[in-house]
Coordinates of C-alpha atoms and ligand atoms in Angstrom, one line a residue:
X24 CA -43.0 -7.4 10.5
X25 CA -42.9 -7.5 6.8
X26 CA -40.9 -8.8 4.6
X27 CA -40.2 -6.8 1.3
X28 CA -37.0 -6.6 -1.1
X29 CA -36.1 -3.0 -2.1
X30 CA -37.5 -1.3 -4.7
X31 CA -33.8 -1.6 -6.6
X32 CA -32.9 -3.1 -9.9
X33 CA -31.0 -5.8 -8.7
X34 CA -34.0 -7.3 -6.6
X35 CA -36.8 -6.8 -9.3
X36 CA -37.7 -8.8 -12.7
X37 CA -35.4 -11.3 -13.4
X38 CA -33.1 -10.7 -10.4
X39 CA -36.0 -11.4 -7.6
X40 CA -34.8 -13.4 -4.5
X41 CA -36.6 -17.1 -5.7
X42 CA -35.7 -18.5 -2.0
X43 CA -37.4 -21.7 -3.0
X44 CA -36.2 -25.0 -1.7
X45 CA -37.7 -27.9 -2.8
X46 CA -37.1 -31.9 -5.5
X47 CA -37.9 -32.4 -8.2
X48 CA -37.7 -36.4 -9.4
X49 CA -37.2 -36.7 -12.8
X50 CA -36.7 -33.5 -14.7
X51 CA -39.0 -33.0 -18.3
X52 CA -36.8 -33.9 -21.2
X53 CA -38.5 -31.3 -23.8
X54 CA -36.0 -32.5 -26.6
X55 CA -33.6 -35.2 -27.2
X56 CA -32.6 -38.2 -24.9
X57 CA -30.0 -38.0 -21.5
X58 CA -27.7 -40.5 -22.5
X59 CA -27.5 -43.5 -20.2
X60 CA -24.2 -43.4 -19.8
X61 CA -24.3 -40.7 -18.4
X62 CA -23.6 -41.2 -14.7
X63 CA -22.9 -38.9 -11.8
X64 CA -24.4 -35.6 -9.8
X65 CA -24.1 -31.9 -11.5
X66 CA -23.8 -29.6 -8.6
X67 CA -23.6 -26.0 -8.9
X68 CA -24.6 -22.8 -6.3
X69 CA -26.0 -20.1 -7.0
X70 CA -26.7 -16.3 -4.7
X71 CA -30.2 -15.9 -3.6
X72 CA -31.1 -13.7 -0.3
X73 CA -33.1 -15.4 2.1
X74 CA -34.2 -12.1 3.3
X75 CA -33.6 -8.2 2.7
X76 CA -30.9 -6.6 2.7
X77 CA -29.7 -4.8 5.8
X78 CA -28.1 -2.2 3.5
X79 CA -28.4 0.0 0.2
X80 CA -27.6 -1.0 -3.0
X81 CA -26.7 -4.6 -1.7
X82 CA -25.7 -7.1 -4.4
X83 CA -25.6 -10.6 -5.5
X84 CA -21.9 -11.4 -4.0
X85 CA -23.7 -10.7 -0.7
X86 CA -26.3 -13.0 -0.7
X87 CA -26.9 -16.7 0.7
X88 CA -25.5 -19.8 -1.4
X89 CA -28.5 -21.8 -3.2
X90 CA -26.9 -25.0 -3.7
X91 CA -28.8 -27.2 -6.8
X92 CA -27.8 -30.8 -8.4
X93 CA -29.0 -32.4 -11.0
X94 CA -28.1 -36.8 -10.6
X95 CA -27.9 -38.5 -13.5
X96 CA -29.4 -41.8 -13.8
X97 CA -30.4 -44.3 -16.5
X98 CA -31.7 -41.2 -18.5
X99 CA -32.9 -39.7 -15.9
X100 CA -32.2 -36.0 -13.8
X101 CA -33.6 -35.6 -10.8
X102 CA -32.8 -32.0 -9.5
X103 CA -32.8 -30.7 -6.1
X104 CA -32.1 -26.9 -4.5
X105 CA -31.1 -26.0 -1.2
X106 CA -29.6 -23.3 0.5
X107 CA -26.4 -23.7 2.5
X108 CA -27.1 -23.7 6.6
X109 CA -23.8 -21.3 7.0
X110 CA -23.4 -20.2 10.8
X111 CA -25.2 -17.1 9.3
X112 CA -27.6 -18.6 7.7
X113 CA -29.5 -20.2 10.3
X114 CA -29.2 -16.8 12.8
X115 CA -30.7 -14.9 10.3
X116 CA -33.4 -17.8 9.7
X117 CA -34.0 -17.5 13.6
X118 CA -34.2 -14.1 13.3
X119 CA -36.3 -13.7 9.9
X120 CA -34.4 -11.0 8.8
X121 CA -30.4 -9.8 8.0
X122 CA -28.6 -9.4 11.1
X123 CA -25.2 -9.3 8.8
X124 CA -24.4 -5.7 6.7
X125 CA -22.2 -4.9 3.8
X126 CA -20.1 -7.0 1.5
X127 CA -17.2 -8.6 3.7
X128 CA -17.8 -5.1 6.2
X129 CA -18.4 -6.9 9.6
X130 CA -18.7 -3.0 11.0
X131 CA -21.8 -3.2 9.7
X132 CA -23.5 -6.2 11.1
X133 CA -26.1 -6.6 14.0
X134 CA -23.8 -6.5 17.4
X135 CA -25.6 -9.5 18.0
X136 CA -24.0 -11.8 15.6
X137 CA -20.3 -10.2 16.7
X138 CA -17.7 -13.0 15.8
X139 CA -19.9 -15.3 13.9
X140 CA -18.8 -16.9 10.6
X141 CA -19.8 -14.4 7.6
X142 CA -19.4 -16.9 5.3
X143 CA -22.3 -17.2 2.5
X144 CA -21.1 -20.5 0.7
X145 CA -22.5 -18.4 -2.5
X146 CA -19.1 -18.7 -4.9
X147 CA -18.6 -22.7 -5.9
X148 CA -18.8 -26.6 -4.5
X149 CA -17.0 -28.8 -5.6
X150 CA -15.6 -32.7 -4.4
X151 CA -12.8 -33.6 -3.5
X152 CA -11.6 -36.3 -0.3
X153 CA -14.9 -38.2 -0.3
X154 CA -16.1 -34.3 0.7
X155 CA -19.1 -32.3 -1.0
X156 CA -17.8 -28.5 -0.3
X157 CA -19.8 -24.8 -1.1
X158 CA -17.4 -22.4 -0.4
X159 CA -17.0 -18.6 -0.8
X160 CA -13.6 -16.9 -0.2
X161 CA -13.7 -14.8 2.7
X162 CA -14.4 -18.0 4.8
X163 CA -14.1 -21.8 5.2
X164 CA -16.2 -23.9 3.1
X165 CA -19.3 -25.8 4.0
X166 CA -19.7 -29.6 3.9
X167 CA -23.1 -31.1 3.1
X168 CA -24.5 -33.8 2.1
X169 CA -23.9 -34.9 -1.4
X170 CA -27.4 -36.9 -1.7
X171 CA -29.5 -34.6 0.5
X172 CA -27.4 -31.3 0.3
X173 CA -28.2 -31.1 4.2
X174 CA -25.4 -29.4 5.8
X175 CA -22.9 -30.8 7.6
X176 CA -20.7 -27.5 8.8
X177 CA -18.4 -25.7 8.4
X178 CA -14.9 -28.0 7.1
X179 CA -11.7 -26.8 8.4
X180 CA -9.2 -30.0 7.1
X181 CA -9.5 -31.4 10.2
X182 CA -7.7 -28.5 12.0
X183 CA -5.1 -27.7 9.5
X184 CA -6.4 -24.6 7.6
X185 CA -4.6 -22.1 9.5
X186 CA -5.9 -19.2 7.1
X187 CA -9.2 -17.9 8.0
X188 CA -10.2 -18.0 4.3
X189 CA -10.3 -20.8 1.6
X190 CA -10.7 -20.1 -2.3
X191 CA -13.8 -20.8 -4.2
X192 CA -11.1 -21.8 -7.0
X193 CA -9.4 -24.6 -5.2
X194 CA -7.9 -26.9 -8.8
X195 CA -7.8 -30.8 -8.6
X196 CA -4.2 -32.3 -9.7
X197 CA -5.5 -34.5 -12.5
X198 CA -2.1 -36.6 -12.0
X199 CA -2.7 -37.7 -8.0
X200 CA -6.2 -36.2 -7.5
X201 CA -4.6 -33.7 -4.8
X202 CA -6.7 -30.3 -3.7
X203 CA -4.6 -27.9 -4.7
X204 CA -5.8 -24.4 -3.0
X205 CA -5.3 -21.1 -0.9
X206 CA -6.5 -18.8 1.3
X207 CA -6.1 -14.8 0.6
X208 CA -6.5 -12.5 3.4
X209 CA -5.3 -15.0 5.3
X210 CA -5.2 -13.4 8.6
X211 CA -8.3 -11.2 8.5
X212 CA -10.4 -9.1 6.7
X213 CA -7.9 -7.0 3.9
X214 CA -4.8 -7.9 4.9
X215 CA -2.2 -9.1 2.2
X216 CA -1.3 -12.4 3.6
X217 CA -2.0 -15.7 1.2
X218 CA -1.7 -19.2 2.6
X219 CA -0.7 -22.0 -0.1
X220 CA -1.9 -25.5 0.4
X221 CA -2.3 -28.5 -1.1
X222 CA -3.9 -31.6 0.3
X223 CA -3.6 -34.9 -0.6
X224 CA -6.5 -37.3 -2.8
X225 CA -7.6 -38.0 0.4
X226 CA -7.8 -34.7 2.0
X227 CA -5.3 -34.6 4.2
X228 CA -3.0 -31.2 4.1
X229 CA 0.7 -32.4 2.8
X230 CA 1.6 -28.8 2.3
X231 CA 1.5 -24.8 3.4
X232 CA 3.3 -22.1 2.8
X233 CA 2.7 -18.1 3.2
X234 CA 3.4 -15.2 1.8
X235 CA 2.5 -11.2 1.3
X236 CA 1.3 -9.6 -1.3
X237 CA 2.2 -6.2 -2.7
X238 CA -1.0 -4.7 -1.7
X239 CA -4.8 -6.3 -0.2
X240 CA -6.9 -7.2 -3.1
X241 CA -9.6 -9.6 -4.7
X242 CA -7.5 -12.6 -5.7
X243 CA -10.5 -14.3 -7.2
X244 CA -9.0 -17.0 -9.1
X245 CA -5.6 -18.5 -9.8
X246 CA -3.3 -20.5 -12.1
X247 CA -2.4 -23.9 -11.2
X248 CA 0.6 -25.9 -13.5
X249 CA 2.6 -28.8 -12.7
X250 CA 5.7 -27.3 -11.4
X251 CA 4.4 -23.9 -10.8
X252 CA 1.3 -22.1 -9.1
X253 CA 0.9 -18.5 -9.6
X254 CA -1.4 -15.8 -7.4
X255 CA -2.7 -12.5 -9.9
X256 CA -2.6 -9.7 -7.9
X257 CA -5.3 -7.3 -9.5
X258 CA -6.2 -3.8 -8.6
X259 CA -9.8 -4.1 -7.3
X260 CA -8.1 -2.9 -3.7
X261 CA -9.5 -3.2 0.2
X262 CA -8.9 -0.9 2.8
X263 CA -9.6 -1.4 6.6
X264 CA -9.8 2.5 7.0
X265 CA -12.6 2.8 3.8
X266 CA -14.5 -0.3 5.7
X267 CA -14.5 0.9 9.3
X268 CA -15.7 4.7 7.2
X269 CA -18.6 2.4 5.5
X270 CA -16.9 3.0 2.4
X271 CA -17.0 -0.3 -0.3
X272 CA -15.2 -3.0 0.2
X273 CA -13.0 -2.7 -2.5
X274 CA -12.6 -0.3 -5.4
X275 CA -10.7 0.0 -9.0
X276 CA -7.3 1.4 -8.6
X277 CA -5.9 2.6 -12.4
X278 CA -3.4 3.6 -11.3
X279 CA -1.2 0.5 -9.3
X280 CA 0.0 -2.2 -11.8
X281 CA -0.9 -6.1 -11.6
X282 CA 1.4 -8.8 -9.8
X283 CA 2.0 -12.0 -10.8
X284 CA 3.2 -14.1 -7.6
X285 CA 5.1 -17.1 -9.0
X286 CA 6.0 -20.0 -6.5
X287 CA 7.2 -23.4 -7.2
X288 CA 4.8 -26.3 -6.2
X289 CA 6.0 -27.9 -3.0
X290 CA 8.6 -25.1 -1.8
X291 CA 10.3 -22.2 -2.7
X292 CA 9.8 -18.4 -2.2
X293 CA 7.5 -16.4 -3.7
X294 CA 8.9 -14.5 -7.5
X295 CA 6.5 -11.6 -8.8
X296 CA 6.3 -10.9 -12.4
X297 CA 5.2 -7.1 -12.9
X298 CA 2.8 -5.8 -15.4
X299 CA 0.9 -2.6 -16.3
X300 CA -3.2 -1.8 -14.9
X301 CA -5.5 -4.2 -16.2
X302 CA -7.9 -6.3 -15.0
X303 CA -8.9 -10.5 -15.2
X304 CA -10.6 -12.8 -13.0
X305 CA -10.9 -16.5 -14.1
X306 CA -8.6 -18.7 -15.3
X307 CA -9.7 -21.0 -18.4
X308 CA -6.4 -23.4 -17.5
X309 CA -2.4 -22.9 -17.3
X310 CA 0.5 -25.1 -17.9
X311 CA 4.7 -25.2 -17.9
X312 CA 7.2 -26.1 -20.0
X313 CA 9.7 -26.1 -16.8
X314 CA 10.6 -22.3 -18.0
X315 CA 7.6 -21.0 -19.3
X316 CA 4.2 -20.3 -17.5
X317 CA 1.1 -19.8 -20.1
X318 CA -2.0 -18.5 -18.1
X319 CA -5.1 -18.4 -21.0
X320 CA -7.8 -15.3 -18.6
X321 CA -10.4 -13.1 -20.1
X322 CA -8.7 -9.7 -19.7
X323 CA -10.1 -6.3 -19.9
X324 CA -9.3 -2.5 -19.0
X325 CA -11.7 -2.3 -16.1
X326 CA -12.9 -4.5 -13.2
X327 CA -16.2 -6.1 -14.7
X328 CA -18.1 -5.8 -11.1
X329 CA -20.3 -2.4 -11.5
X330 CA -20.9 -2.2 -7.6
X331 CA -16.9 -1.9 -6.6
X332 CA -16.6 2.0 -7.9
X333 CA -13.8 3.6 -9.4
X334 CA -11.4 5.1 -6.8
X335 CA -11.1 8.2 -8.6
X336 CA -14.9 8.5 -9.0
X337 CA -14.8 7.4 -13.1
X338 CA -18.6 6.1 -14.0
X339 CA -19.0 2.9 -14.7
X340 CA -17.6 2.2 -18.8
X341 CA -18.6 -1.1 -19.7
X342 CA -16.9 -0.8 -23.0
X343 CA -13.8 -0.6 -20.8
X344 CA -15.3 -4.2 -18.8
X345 CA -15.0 -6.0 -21.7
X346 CA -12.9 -9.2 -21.2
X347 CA -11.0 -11.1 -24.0
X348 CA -9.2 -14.9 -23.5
X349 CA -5.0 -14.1 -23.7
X350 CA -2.7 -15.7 -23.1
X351 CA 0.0 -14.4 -20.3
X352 CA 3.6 -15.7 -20.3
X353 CA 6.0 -15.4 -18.0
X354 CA 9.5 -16.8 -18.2
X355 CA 10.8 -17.8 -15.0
X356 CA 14.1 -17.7 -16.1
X357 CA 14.5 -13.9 -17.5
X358 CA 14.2 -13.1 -13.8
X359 CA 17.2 -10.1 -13.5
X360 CA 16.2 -8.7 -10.7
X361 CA 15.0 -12.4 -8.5
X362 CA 11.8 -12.0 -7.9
X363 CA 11.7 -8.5 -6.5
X364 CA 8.7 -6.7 -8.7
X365 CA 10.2 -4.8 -12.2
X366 CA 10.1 -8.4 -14.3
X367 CA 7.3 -7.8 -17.0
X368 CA 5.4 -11.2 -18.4
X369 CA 4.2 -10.9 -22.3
X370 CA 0.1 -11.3 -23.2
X371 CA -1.3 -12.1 -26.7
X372 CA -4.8 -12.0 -27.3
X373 CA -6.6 -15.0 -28.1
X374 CA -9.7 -14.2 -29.8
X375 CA -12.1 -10.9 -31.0
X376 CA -15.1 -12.4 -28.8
X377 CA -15.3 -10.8 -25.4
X378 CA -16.3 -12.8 -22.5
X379 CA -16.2 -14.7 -19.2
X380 CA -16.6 -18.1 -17.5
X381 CA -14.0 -20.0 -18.8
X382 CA -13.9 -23.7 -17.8
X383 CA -11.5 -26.3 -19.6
X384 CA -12.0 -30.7 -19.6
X385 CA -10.3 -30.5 -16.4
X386 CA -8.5 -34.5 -17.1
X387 CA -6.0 -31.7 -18.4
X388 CA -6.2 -29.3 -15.5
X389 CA -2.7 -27.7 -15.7
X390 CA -1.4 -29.5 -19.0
X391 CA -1.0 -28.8 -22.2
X392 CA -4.5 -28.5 -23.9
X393 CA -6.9 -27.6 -26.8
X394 CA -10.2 -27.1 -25.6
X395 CA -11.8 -24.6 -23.3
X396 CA -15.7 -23.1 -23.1
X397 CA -16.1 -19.5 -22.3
X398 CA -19.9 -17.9 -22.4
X399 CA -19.6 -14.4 -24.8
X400 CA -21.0 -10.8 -24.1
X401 CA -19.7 -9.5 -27.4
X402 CA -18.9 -11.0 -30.9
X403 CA -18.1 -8.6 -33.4
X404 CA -20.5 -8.0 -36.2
X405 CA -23.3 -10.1 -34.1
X406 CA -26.4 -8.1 -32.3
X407 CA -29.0 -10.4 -30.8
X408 CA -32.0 -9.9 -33.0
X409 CA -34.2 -9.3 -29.6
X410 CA -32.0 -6.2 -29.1
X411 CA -30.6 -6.6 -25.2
X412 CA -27.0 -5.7 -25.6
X413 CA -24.7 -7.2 -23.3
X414 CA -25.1 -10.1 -20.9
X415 CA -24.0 -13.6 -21.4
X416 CA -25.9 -14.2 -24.9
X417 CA -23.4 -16.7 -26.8
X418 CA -21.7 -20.4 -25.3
X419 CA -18.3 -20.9 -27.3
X420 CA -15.6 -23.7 -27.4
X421 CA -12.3 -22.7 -28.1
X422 CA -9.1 -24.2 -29.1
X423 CA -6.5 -21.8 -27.2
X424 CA -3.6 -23.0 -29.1
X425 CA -5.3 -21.9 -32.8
X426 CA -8.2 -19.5 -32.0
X427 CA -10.6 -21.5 -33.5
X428 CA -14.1 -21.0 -31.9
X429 CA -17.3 -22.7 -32.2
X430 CA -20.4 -20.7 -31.0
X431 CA -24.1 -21.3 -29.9
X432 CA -26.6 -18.5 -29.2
X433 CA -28.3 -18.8 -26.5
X434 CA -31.6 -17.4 -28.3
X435 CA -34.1 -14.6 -27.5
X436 CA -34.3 -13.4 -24.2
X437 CA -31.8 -15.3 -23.0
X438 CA -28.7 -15.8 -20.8
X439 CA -26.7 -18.8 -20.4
X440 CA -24.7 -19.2 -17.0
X441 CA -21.8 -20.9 -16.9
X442 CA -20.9 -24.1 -18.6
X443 CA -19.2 -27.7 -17.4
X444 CA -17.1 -29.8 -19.3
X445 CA -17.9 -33.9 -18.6
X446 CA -16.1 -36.4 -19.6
X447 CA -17.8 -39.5 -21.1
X448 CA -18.9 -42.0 -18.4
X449 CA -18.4 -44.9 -20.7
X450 CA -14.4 -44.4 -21.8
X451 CA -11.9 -41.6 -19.4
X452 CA -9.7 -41.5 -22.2
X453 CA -11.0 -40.1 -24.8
X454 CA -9.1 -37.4 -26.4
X455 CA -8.9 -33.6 -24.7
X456 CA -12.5 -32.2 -25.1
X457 CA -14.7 -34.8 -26.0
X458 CA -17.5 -35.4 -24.0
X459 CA -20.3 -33.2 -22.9
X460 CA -20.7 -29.7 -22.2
X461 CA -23.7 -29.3 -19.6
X462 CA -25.1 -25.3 -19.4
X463 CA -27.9 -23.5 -18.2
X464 CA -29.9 -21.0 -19.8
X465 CA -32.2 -19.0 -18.4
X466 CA -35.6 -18.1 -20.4
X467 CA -36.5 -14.8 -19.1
X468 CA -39.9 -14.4 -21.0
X469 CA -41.2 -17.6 -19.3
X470 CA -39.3 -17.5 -16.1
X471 CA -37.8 -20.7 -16.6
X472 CA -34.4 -22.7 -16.9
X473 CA -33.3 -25.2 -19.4
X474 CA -30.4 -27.4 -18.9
X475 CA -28.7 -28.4 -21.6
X476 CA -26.0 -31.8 -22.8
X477 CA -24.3 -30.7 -25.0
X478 CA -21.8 -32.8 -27.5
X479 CA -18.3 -30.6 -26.5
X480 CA -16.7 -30.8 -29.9
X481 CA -20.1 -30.0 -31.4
X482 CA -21.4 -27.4 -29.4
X483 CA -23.2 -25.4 -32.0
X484 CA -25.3 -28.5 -33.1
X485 CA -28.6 -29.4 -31.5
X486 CA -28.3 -30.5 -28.4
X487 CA -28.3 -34.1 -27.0
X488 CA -31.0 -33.5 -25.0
X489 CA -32.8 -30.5 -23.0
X490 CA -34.1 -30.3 -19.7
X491 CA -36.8 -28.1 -18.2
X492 CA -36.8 -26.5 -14.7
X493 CA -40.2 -24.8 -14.3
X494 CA -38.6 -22.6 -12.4
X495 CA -36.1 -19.7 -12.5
X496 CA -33.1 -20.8 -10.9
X497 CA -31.2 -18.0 -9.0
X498 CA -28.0 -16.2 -10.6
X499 CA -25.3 -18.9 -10.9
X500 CA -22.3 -18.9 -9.9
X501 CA -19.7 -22.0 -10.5
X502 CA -20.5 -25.8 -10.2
X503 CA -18.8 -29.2 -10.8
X504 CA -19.7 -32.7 -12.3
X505 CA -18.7 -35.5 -9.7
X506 CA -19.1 -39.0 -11.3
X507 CA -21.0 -41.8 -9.2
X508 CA -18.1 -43.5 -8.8
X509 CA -16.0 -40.7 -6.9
X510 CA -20.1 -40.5 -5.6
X511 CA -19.4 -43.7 -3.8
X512 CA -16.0 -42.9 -1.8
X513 CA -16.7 -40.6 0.7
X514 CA -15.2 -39.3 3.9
X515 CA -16.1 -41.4 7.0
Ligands
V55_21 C1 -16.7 -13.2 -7.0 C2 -17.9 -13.7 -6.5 C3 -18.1 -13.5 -5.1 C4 -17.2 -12.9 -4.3 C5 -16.0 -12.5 -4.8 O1 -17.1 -13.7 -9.3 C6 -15.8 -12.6 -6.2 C7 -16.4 -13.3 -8.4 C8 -20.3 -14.6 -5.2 O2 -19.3 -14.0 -4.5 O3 -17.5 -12.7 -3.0
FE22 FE1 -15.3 -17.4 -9.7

């Protein structure tokens, strides 16, 4: 048998499967110094097929999770990469070869593997209850081993996750440390059921609640405040009919508007907040006033993912993709109608730059806050001298309550993945946004990775230091800094 990727864009050049595991102790520091202080474990996943697709025109959603860290000690980074051992994982390993088909389209696996976790772990890990968790959001997530990254399996809260799904975009309560999370197609493959849970800082479930949404879609990400959470209800839509036909998972509807599912933390009914067609995926952070909900999202015409087509056939218009941070409102008072779908919510643009990735210093994870990071595609007046339009060129901070920006480019040939706010080792309470940003940025004409420390409130000064991987590491996804003292709590 032979192994060989397809002859297809998204498998050649700088997109090739790396499917390399492997340590390395004590990354090269090619400028500045890794401050001391700096104490705790960088993980991050990225997508990376461990073997060929079993279908056409496959892409990078679809593929196995490639967990890395990066553990910071006494100036030191030593970095390690594994892939997640997912149920499906190790049947395909056994098998040497994809006995799972299409993007979330389990009429299209092997008959063989009928039944068997689809997960991929590909989409985010993250800590929380002593726990180490990759997760993806058509499954559970995956437990490994936070020195090793060996797998422990699949994590289910000890029984209580009745949903058969978990969100990559789980938010920790910086007030109590609580997991607050959900699962959306909570009953199966496209339904509109959604499963609200939080859990407590040791990881036991304190709370579920369910409701329906107006129609089956991606709810990628979500907004987490203190009195409120809120589910966005966008129009990338799933059908079982179009799946059982071999049709895409989902597609771009233009013409159904966008839900905003309000619920009050710890009980109440669901309220949604209607809007016209547009699309967002991340959140950069939210907050209440006890009335108002802000939500600060990229948002753009279209969906951003080329490989979910338009449903009425429209080719692909990245113009239209373009996302820019706003700011939605929604008043949970003006509520005329309780609840029942006409209620519009307000949104004000928040800067010219277009872009994606937004993370926040998460000490004010649903609070009031001033600082944000957000990688750029677009800044007006700027083309990238080595002439490749598009991509993630540009790392920005931004205050969201003034606009003001701050910007790095990446530099020639170039694309940075997404970025981490830490907070200083040394003192927790410095103010919102100081610390370090950490961000990778891949070096296409080498084939290589740097990792970079950034000063947050200095972001477009040299960096502290730079780190080299000699290596390309796969197409990233999200990741999370977990300090060596959470490090040393774990789960029993
Ligand atoms: C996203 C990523 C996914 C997925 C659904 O970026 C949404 C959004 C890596 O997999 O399955
Ligand atoms: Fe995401």
């Amino acid at each position: 048998m032979t192994v060989r990727f397809p002859d297809e864009p998204g498998f050649q050049g700088r997109f090739a499967p790396m499917r390399l595991e492997g340590e390395i102790r004590g990354l090269e520091v090619i400028q500045g110094e890794v401050p001391a202080s700096l104490r705790g474990t960088y993980y991050r996943v990225g997508a990376d097929p461990a073997w060929p697709p079993a279908t056409p025109r496959d892409f990078y959603f679809n593929a196995d999770g490639m967990v890395a860290m990066f553990r910071f000690e006494n100036g030191y980074v030593d970095f390690r990469s594994r892939y997640v051992r997912t149920p499906r994982f190790k049947a395909e390993r056994e098998a040497r070869r994809s006995l799972f088909g299409a993007y979330r389209n389990p009429f299209t696996d092997d008959p063989t593997v009928a039944g068997l976790s689809r997960g991929l772990a590909n989409t985010n890990v993250y800590w929380h209850g002593g726990r180490l968790l990759a997760s993806k959001e058509d499954s559970w997530p995956i437990q490994l081993d936070p020195d090793t990254l060996d797998t422990v399996g699949e994590f289910n809260w000890d029984g209580d996750l009745s949903s058969q799904t978990a969100t990559a975009h789980p938010k920790i309560d910086p007030k109590d440390g609580s997991l607050v999370f959900f699962g959306y197609m909570a009953r199966g493959e496209t339904t509109p059921d959604i499963a609200y849970y939080e859990a407590d800082a040791a990881g036991r479930v304190t709370h579920e609640a369910w409701f329906t949404a107006p129609y089956a879609s991606m709810v990628h990400d979500w907004a987490v405040t203190e009195n409120f959470v809120v589910f966005p209800i966008i129009p990338l839509t799933a059908s079982l009919d179009r799946i059982k036909q071999g049709g895409p998972y989902y597609v771009w509807d233009g013409s159904e508007d966008v839900y905003l599912g309000v619920v009050p933390r710890k009980g109440g009914d669901v309220r949604w907040y209607r809007g016209t067609n547009r699309f967002a995926s991340h959140i950069m952070n939210a907050f209440d006033d006890g009335r108002y909900i802000h939500i600060d999202t990229p948002v753009g015409e279209k969906s951003a993912f080329p490989w979910f087509p338009d449903i009425d056939g429209a080719p692909f218009d990245p113009e239209k993709t373009k996302g820019y941070l706003s700011r939605w409102t929604v008043d949970t008072h003006a509520d005329p109608d309780q609840g029942h779908g006409t209620t519009t919510f307000t949104q004000r643009k928040l800067t010219d730059c277009a872009g994606e990735f937004p993370r926040t210093d998460e000490r004010r994870a649903g609070l009031g806050y001033n600082y944000g990071v957000i990688n750029l595609t677009h800044v007006p007046g700027e083309v990238p001298d080595d002439g490749i339009p598009g991509g993630f060129r540009w790392l920005a901070s931004i205050d969201p309550a003034t606009g003001a920006m701050k910007r790095r480019f990446a530099g020639r040939d170039a694309t940075v993945q997404e970025a981490i706010f830490v907070p200083p080792a040394t003192d927790a309470s410095t103010p919102n946004g100081h610390g370090y940003v950490l961000q990778l940025i891949d070096r296409h004409a080498t084939g290589t990775t740097e990792l970079l420390v950034l000063d947050a409130q200095h972001i477009d000064a040299t960096p502290v230091a730079t780190l080299r991987i000699p290596i390309r590491m796969p197409g990233g996804l999200h990741g999370n800094w977990v300090t060596d003292k959470q490090l040393s709590r774990r789960a029993e």
